[in-house]
PDB file of C-alpha atoms in Angstrom:
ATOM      1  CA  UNK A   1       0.000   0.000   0.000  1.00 62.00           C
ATOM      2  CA  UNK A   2       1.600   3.596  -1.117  1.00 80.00           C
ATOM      3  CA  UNK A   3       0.623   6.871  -0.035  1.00 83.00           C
ATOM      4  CA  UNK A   4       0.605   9.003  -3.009  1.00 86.00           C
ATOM      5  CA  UNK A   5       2.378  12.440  -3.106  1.00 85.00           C
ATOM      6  CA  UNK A   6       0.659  15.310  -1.517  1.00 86.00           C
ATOM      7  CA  UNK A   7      -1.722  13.178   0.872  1.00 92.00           C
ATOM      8  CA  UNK A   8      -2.925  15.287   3.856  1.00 94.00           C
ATOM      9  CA  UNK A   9      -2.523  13.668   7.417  1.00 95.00           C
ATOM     10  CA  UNK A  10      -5.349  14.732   9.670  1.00 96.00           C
ATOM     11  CA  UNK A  11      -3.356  16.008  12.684  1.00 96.00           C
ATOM     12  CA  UNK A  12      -4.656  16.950  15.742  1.00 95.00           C
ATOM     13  CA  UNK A  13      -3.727  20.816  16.681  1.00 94.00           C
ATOM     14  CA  UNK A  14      -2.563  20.053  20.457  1.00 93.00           C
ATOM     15  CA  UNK A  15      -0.289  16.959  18.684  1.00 94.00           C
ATOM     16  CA  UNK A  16       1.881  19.278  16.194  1.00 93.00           C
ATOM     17  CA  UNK A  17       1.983  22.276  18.465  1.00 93.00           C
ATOM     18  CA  UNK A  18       2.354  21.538  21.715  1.00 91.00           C
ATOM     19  CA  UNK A  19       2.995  25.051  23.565  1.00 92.00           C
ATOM     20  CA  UNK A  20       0.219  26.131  20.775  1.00 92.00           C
ATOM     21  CA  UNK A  21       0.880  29.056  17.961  1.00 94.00           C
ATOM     22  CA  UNK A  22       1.335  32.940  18.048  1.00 95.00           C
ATOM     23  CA  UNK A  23      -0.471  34.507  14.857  1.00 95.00           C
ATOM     24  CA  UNK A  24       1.699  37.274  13.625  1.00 95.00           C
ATOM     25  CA  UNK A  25       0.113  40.303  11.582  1.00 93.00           C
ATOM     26  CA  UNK A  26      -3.350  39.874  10.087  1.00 95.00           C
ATOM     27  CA  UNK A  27      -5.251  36.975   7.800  1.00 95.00           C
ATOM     28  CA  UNK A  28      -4.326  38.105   3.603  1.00 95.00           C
ATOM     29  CA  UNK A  29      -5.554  36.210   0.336  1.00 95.00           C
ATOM     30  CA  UNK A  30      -2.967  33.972  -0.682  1.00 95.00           C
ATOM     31  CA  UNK A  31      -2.752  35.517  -4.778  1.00 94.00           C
ATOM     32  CA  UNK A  32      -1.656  34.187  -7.618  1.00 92.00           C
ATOM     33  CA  UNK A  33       1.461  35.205  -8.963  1.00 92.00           C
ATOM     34  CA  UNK A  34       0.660  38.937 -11.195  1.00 87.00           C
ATOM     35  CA  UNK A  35       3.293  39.837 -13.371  1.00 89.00           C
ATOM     36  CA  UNK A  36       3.877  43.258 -13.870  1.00 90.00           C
ATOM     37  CA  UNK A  37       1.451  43.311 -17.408  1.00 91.00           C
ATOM     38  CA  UNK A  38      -0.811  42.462 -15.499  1.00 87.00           C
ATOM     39  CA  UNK A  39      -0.836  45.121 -13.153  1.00 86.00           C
ATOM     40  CA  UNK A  40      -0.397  47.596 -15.823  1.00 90.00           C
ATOM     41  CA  UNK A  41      -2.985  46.345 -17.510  1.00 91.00           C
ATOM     42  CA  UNK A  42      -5.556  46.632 -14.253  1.00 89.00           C
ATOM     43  CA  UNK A  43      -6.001  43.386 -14.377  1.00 88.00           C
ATOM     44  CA  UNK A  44      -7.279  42.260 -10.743  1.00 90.00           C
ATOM     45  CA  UNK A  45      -5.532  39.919  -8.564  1.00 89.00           C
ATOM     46  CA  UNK A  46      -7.015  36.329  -8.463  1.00 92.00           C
ATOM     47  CA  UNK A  47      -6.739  34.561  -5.219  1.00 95.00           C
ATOM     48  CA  UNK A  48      -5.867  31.075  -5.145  1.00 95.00           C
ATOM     49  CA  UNK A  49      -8.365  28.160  -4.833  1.00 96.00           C
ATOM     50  CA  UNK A  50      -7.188  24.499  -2.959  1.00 95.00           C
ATOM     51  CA  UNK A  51      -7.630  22.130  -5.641  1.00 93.00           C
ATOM     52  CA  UNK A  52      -8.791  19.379  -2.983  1.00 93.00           C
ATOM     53  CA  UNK A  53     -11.251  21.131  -1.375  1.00 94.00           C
ATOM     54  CA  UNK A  54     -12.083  23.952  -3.540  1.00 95.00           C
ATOM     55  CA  UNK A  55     -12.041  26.503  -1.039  1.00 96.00           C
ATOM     56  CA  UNK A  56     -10.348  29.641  -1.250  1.00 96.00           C
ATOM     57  CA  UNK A  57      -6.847  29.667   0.060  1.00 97.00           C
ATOM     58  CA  UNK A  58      -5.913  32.523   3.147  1.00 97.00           C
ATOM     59  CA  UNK A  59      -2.514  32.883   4.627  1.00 97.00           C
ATOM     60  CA  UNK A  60      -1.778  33.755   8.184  1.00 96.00           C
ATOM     61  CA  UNK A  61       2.000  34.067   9.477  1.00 96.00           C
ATOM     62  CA  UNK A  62       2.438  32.498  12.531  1.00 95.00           C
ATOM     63  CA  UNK A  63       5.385  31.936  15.293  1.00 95.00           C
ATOM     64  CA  UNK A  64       5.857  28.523  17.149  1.00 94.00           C
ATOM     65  CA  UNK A  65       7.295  28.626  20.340  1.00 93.00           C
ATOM     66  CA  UNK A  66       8.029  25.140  20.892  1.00 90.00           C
ATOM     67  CA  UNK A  67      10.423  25.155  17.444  1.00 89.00           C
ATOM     68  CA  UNK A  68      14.243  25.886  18.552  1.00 89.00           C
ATOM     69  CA  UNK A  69      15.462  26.710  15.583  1.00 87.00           C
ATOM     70  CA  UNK A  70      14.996  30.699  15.228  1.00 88.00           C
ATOM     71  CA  UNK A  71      14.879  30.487  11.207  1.00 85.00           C
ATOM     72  CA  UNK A  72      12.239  27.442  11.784  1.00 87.00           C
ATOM     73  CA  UNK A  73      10.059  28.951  14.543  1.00 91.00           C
ATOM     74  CA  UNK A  74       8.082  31.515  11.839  1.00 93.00           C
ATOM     75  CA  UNK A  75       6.062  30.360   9.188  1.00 94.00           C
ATOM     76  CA  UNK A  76       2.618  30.537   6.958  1.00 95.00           C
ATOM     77  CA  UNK A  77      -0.312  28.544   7.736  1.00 96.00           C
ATOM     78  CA  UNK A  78      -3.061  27.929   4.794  1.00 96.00           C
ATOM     79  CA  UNK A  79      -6.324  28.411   5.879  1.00 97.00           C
ATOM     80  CA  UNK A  80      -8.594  27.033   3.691  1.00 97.00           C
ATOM     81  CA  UNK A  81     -12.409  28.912   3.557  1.00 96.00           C
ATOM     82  CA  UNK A  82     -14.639  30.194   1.654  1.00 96.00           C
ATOM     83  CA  UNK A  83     -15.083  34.157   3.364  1.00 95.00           C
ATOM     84  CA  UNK A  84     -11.616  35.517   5.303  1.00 95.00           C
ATOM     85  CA  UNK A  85     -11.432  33.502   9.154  1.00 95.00           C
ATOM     86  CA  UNK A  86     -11.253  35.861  11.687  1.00 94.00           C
ATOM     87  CA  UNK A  87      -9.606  34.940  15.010  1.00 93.00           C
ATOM     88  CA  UNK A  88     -11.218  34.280  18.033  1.00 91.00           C
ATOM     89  CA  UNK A  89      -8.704  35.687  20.557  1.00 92.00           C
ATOM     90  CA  UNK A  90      -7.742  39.157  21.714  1.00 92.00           C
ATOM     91  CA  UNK A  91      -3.787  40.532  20.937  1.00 92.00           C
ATOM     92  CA  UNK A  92      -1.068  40.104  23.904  1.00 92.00           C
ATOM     93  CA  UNK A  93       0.867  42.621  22.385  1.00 92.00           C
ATOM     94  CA  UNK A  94       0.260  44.868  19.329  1.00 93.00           C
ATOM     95  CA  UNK A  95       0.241  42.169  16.022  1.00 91.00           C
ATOM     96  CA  UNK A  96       0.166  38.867  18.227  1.00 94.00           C
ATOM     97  CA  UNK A  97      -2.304  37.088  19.245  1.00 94.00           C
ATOM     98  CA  UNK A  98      -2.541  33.021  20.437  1.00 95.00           C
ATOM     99  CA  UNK A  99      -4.711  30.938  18.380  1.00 94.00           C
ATOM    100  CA  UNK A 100      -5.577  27.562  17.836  1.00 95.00           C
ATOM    101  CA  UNK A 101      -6.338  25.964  14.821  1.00 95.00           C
ATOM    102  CA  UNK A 102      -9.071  23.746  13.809  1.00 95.00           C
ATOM    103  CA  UNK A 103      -9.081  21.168  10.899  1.00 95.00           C
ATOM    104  CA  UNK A 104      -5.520  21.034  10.925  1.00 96.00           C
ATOM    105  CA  UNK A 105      -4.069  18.985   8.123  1.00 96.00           C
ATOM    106  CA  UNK A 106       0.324  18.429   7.791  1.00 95.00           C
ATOM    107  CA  UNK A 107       1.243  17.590   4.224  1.00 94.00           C
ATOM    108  CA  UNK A 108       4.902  16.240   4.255  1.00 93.00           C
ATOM    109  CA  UNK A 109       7.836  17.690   2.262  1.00 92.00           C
ATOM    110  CA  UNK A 110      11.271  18.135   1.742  1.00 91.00           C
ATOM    111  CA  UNK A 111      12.850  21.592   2.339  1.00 89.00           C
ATOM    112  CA  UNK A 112      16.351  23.104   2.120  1.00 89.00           C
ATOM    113  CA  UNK A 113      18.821  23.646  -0.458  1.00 91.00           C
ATOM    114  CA  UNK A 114      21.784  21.223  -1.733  1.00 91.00           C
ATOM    115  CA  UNK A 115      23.510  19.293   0.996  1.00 92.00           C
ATOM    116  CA  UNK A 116      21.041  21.189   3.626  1.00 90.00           C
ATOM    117  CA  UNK A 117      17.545  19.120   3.396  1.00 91.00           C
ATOM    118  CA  UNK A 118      15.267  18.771   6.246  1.00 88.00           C
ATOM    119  CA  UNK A 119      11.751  16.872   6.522  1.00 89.00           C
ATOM    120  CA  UNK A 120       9.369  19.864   6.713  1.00 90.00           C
ATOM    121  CA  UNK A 121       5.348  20.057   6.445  1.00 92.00           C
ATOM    122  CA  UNK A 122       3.164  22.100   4.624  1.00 94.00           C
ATOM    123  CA  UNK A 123       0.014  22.944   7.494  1.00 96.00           C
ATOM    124  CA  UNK A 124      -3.090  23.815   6.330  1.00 96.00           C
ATOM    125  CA  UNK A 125      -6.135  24.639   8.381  1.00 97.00           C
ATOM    126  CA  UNK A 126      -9.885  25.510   8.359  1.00 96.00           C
ATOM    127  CA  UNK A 127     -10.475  28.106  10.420  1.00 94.00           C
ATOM    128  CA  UNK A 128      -9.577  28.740  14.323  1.00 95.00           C
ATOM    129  CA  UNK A 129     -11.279  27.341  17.526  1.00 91.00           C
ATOM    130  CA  UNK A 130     -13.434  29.197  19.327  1.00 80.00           C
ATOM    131  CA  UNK A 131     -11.818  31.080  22.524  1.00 66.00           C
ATOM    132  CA  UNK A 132     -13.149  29.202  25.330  1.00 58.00           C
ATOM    133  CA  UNK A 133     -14.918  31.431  28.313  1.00 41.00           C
ATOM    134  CA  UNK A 134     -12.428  32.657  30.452  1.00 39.00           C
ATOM    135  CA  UNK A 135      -9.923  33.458  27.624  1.00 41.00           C
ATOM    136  CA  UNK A 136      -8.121  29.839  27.623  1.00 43.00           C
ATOM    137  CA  UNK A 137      -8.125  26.299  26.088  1.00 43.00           C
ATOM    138  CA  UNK A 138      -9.049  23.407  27.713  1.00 43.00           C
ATOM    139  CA  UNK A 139      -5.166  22.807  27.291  1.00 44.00           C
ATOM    140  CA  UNK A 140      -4.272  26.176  29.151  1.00 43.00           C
ATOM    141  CA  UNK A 141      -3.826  28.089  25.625  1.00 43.00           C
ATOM    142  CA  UNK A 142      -5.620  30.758  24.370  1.00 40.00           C
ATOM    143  CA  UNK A 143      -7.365  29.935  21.834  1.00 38.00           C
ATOM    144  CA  UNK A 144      -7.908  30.566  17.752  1.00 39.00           C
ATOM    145  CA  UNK A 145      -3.777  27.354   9.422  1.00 40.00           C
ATOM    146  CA  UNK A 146       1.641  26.231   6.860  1.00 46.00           C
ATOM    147  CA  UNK A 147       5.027  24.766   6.732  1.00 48.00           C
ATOM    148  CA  UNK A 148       7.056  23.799   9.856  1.00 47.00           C
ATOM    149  CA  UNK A 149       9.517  21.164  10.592  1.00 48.00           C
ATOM    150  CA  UNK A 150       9.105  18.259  13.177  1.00 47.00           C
ATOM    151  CA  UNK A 151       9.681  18.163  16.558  1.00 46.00           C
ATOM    152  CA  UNK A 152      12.651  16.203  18.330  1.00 44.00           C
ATOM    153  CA  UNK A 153      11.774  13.555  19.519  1.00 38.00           C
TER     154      UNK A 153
END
């Protein structure tokens, strides 16, 4: 039995992020590629549609604390929905907020350059979790979709 290239592994949220995520900045479209005809030409900018689902794709930069590596720890998250999520949690400082993730999917992939490969994953999500009344997870995390690499074990 093979698992065929770009198969989605339902994943938990508490599993891949253990001390949970920090959402950087604000939910954007994630756009197709305009090259600069296009633009001169007024030509609007089309956002990208997941070809599983067929949901439109949103990007959200996001900051795990658990990662060690400091070039690692940042990354985008796919969200994958039809209107723009919006988080469920209030900022800790201006720009950053915790969230949680729900419908988290980790698609496997290799990332690097020549002799410097890693195993990475490509996280996508469908929206965040509700903040749970009092402002915290039942996990202790505030609550509230990427690539990251794996955790040591």
């Amino acid at each position: 039995m093979a698992i065929y290239k770009g198969f989605r592994f339902p994943i938990d949220f508490d599993d891949a992020f253990g001390q949970g995520l920090v959402m950087v900045g604000e939910v954007s479209p994630d756009n197709e590629y305009q090259s600069r005809e296009d633009r001169a030409a007024g030509r609007p900018a089309r956002q990208r549609v997941d070809e599983v689902t067929g949901k439109r794709q949103w990007k959200v930069t996001v900051t795990d604390p658990d990662e060690v590596k400091a070039k690692r720890a940042s990354f985008e998250i796919t969200l994958l929905a039809d209107v723009q999520p919006v988080p469920t949690t209030s900022e800790v400082l201006p720009g950053m907020r915790p969230i949680e993730l729900e419908g988290l999917t980790a698609e496997p992939k290799v990332a690097g350059q020549g002799e410097f490969k890693y195993q990475s994953y490509t996280f996508r999500a469908t929206g965040f979790k509700a903040a749970a009344s009092g402002g915290a997870s039942k996990s202790g995390r505030a609550s509230g979709s990427a690539e990251s690499t794996p955790k040591a074990a």
